[in-house]
PDB file of C-alpha atoms and ligand atoms in Angstrom:
ATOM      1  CA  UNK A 257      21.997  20.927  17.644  1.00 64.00           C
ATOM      2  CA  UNK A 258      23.393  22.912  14.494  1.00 74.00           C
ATOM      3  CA  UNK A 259      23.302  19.706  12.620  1.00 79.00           C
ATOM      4  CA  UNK A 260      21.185  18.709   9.506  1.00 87.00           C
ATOM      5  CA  UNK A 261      17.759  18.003  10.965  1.00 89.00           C
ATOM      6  CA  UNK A 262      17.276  14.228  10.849  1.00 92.00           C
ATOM      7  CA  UNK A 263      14.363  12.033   9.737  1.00 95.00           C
ATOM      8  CA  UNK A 264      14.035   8.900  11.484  1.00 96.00           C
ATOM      9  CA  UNK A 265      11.592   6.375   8.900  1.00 97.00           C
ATOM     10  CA  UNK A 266       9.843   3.055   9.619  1.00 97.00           C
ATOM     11  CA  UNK A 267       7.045   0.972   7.680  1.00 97.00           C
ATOM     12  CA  UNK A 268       4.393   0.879   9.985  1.00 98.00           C
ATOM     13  CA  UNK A 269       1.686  -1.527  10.306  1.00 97.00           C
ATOM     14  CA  UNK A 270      -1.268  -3.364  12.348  1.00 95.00           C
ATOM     15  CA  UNK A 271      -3.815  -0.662  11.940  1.00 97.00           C
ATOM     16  CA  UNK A 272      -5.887   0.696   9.096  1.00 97.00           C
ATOM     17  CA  UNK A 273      -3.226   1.024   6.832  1.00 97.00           C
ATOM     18  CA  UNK A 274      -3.453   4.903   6.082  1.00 96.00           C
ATOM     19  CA  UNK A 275      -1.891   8.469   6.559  1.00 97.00           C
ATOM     20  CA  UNK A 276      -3.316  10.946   8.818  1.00 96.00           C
ATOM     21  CA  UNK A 277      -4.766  14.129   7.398  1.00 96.00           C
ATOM     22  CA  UNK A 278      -5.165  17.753   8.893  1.00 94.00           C
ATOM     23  CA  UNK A 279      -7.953  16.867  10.768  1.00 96.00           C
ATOM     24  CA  UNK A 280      -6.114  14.291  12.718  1.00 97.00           C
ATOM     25  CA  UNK A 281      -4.409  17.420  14.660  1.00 97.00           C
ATOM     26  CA  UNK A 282      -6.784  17.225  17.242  1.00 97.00           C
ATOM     27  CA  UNK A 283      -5.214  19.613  19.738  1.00 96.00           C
ATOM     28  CA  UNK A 284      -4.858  22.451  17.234  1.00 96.00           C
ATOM     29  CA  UNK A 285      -0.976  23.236  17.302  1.00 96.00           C
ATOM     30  CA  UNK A 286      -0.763  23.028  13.442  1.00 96.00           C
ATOM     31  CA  UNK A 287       1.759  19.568  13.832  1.00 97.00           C
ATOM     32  CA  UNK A 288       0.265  16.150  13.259  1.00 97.00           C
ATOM     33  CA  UNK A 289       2.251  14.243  16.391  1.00 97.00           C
ATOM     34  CA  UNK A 290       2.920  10.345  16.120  1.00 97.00           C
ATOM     35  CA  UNK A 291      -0.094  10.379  18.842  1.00 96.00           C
ATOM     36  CA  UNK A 292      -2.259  11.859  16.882  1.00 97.00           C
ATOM     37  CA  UNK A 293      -1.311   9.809  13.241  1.00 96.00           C
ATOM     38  CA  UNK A 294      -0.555   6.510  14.636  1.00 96.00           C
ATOM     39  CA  UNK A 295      -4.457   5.146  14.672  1.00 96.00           C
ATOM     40  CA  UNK A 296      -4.409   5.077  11.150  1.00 97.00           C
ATOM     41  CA  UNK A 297      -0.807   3.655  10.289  1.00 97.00           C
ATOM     42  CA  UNK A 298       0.109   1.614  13.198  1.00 97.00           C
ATOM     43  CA  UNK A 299       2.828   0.835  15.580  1.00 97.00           C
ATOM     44  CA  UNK A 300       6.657   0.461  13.958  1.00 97.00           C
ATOM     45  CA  UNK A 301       7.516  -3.037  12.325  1.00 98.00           C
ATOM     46  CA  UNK A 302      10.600  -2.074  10.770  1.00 97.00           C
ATOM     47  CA  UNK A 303      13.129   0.818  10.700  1.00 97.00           C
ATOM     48  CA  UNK A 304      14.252   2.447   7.856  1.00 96.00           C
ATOM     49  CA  UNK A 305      17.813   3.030   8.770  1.00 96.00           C
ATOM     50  CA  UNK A 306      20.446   4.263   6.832  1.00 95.00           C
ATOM     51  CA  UNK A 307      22.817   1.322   8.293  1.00 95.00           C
ATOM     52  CA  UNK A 308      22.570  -1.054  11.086  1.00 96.00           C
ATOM     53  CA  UNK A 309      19.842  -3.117  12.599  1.00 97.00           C
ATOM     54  CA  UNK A 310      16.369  -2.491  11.048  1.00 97.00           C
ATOM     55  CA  UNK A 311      14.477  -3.690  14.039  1.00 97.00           C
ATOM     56  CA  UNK A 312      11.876  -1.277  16.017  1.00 97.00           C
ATOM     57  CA  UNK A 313      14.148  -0.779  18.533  1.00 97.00           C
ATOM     58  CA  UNK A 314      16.059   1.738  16.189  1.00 96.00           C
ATOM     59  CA  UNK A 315      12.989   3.689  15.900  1.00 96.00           C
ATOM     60  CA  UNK A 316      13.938   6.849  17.069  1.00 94.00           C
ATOM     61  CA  UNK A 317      18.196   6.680  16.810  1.00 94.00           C
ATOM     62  CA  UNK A 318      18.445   9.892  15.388  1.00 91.00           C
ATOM     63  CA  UNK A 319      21.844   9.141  13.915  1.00 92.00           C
ATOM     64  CA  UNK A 320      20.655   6.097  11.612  1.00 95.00           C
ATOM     65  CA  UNK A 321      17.882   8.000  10.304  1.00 94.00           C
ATOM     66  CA  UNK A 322      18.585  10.404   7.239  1.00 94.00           C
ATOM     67  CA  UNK A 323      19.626  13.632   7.540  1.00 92.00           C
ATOM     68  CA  UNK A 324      18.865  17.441   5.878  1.00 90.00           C
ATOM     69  CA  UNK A 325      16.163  18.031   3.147  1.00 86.00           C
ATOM     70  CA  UNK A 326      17.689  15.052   0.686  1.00 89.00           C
ATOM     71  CA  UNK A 327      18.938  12.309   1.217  1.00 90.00           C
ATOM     72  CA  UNK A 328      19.261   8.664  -0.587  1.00 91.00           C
ATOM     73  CA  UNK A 329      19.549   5.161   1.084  1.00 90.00           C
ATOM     74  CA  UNK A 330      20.117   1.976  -1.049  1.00 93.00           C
ATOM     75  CA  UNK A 331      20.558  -1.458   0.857  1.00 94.00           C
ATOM     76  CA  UNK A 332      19.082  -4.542   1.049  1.00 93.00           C
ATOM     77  CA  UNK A 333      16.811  -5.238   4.218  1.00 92.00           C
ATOM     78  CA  UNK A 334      15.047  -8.734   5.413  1.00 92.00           C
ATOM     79  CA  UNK A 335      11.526  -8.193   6.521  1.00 92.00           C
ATOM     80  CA  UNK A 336      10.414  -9.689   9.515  1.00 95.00           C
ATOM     81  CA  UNK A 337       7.106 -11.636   9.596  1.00 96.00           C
ATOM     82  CA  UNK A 338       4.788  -8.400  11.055  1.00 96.00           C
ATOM     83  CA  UNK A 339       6.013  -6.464   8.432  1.00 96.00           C
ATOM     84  CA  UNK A 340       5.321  -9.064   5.455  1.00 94.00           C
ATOM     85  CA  UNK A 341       2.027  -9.452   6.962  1.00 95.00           C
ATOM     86  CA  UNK A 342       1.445  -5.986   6.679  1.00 96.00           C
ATOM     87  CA  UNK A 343       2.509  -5.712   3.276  1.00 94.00           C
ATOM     88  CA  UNK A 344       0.193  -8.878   2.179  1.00 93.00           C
ATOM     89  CA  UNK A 345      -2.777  -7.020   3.805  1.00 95.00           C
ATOM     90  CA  UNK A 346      -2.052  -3.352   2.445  1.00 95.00           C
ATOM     91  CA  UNK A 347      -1.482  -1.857   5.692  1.00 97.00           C
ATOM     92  CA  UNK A 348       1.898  -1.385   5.355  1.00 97.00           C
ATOM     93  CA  UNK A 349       2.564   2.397   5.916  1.00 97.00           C
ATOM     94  CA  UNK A 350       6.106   4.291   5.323  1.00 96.00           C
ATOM     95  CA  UNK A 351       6.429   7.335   7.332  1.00 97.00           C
ATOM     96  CA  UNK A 352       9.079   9.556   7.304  1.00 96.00           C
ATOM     97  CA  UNK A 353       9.628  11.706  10.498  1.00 97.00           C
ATOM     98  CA  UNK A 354      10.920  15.099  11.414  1.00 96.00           C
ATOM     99  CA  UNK A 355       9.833  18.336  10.395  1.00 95.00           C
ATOM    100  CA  UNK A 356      12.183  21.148   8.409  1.00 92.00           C
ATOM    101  CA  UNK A 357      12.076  23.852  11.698  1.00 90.00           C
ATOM    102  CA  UNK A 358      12.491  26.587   8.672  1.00 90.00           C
ATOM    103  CA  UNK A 359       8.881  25.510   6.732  1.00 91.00           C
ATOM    104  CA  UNK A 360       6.837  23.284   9.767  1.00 93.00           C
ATOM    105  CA  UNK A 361       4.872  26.477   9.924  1.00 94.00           C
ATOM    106  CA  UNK A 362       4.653  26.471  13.420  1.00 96.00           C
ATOM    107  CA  UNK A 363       6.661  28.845  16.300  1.00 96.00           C
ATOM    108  CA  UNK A 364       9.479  27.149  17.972  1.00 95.00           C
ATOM    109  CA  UNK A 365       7.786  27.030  21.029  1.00 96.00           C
ATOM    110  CA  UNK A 366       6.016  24.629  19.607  1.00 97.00           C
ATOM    111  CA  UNK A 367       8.533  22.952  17.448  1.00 96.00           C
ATOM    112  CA  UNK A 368      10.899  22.712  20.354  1.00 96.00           C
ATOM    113  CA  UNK A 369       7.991  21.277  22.719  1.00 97.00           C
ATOM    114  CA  UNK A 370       8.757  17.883  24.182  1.00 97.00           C
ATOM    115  CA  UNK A 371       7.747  14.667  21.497  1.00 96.00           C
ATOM    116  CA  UNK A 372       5.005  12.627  22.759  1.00 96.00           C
ATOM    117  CA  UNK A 373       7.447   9.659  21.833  1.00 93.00           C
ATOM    118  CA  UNK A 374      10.433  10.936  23.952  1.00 94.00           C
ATOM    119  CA  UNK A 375      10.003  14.064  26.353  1.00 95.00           C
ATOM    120  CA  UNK A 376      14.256  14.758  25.242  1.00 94.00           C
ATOM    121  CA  UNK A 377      13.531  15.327  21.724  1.00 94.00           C
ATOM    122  CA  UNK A 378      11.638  17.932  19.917  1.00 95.00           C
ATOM    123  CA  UNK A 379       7.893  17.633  18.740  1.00 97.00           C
ATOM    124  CA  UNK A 380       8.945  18.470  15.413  1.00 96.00           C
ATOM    125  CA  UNK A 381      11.405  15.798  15.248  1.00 94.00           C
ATOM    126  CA  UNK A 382       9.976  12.738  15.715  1.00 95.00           C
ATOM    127  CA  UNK A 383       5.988  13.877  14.203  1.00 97.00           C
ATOM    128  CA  UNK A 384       5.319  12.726  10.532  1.00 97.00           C
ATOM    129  CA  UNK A 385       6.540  14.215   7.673  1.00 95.00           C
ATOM    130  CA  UNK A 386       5.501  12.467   4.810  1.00 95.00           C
ATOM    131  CA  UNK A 387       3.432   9.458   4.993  1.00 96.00           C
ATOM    132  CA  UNK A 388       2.852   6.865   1.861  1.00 96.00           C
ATOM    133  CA  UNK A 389       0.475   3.549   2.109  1.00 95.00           C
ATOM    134  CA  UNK A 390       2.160   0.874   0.337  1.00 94.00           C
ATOM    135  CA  UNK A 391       0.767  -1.204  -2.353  1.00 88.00           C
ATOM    136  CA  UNK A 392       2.222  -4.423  -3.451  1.00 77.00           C
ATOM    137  CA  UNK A 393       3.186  -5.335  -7.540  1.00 76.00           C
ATOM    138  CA  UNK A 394       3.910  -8.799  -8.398  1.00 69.00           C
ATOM    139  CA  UNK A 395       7.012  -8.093 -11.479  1.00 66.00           C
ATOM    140  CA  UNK A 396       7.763 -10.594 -13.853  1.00 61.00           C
ATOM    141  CA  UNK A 397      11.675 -10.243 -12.846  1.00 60.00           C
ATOM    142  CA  UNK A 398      13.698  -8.046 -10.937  1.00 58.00           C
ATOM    143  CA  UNK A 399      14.574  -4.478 -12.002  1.00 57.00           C
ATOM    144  CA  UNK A 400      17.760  -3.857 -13.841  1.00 56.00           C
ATOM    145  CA  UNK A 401      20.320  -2.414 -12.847  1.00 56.00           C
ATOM    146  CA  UNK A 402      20.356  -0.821  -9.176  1.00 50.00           C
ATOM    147  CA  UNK A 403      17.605  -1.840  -7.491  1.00 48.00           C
ATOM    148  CA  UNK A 404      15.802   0.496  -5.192  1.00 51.00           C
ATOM    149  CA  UNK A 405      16.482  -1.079  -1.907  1.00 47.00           C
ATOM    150  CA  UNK A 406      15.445   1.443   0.178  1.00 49.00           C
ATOM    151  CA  UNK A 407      12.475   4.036   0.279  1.00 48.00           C
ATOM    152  CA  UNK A 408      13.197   6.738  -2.220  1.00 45.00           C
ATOM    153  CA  UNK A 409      11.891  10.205  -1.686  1.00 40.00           C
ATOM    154  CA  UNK A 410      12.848  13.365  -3.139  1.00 39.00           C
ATOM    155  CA  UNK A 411      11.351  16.401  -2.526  1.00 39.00           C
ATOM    156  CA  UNK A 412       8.299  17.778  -4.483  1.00 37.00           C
ATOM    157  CA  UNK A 413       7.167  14.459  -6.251  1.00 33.00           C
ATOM    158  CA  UNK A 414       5.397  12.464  -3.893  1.00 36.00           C
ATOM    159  CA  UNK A 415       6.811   9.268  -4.208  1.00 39.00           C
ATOM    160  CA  UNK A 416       8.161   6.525  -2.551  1.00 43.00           C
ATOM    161  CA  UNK A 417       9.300   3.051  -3.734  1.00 47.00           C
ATOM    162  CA  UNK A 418      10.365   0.155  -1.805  1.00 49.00           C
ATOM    163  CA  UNK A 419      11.688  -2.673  -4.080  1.00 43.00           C
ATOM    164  CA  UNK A 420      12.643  -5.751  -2.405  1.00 39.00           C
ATOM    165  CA  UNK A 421      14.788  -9.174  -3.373  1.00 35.00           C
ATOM    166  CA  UNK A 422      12.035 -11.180  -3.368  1.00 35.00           C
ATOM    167  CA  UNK A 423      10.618 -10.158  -6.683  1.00 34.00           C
ATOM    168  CA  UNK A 424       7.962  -8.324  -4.743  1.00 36.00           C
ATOM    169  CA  UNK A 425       8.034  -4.268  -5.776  1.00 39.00           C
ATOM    170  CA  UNK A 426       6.352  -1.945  -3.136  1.00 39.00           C
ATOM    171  CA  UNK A 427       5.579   1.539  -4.028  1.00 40.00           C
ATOM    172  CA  UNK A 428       3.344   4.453  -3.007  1.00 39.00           C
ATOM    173  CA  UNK A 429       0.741   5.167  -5.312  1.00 36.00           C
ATOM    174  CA  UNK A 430       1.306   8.183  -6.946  1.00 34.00           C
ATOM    175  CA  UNK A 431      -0.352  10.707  -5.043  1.00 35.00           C
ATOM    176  CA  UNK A 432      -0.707   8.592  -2.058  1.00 37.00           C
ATOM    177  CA  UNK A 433       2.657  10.282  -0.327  1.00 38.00           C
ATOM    178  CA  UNK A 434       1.724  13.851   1.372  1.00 34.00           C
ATOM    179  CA  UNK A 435       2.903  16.413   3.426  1.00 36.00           C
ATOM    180  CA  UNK A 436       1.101  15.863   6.690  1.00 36.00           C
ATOM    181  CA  UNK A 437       2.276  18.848   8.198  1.00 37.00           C
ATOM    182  CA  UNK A 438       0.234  21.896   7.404  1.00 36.00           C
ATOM    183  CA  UNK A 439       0.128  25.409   7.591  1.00 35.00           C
ATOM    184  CA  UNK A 440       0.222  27.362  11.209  1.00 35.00           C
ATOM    185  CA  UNK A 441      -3.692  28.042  12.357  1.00 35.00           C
ATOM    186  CA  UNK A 442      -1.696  30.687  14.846  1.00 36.00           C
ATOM    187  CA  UNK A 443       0.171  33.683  13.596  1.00 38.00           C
TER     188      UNK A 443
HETATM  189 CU1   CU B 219       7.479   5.970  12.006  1.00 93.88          CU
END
């Protein structure tokens, strides 16, 4: 829609707590689709919006999710009870969705071929683009400073942080945030 491509986020939960790898592409097109990741990471518990309500129902609102190939978002969210729960188990997941059409690796047939979330958006928009397991950290005090309210993410290092008021720290561990998206298999 000649706009930055967006990149709706959620912590996701109830399941096994972990990403999907290449080999959860089980029909072959070279994307991972929510379909095909969400056995290991769960159903949404809460949005990751840039403003607004945090609530699943925001779960694919293009416009609250970020937008382009970086982006920040600092604020302060209340988790509800699924999502603590999650967290307390370690099967709290963070996915960021929506492939960059320029490096998905894929044609734009396929790219452009209806999401198995919403037929009126692209596959590549709404499948999983980097995927962390979160891990809680009791801290003796709250960070200094400005917190990191908000999942952090820049590209090339792999990370991402989610600090919240409680005194409770959630991050990925390093190494545990990947590219799910993986080179075509067709020319
Ligand atoms: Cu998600």
């Amino acid at each position: 829609m000649d706009g930055p491509y967006p990149h709706v986020q959620h912590i996701h939960g109830g399941a096994a707590g972990v990403c999907p790898t290449p080999a959860n592409d089980t029909n072959g097109d070279g994307i991972i689709s929510v379909t095909e990741g969400a056995g290991g990471y769960g159903a949404i518990q809460t949005t990751l919006t840039t403003s607004g309500a945090t609530t699943p129902a925001e779960g694919l609102n293009l416009e609250l999710g970020g937008q382009g190939g970086t982006y920040s978002v600092q604020r302060e969210i209340t988790l509800d009870a699924a999502t603590k729960a999650s967290l307390e188990s370690g099967t709290a997941v963070v996915v960021v969705h929506g492939l960059d059409p320029a490096t998905a690796g894929v044609s734009t047939e396929v790219f452009s071929s209806p999401s198995d979330l919403n037929p009126d958006l692209p596959l590549g928009a709404t499948s999983p683009a980097l995927c962390g397991t979160l891990t809680a950290t009791q801290m003796g005090a709250m960070p200094q400073g400005g917190a990191d309210t908000g999942v952090a993410q820049e590209t090339g290092t792999n990370t991402a942080a989610l600090a919240l008021g409680s005194g409770l720290v959630l991050a990925a561990a390093a190494g545990g945030a990947y590219m799910v998206r993986r080179s075509a298999t067709k020319a």
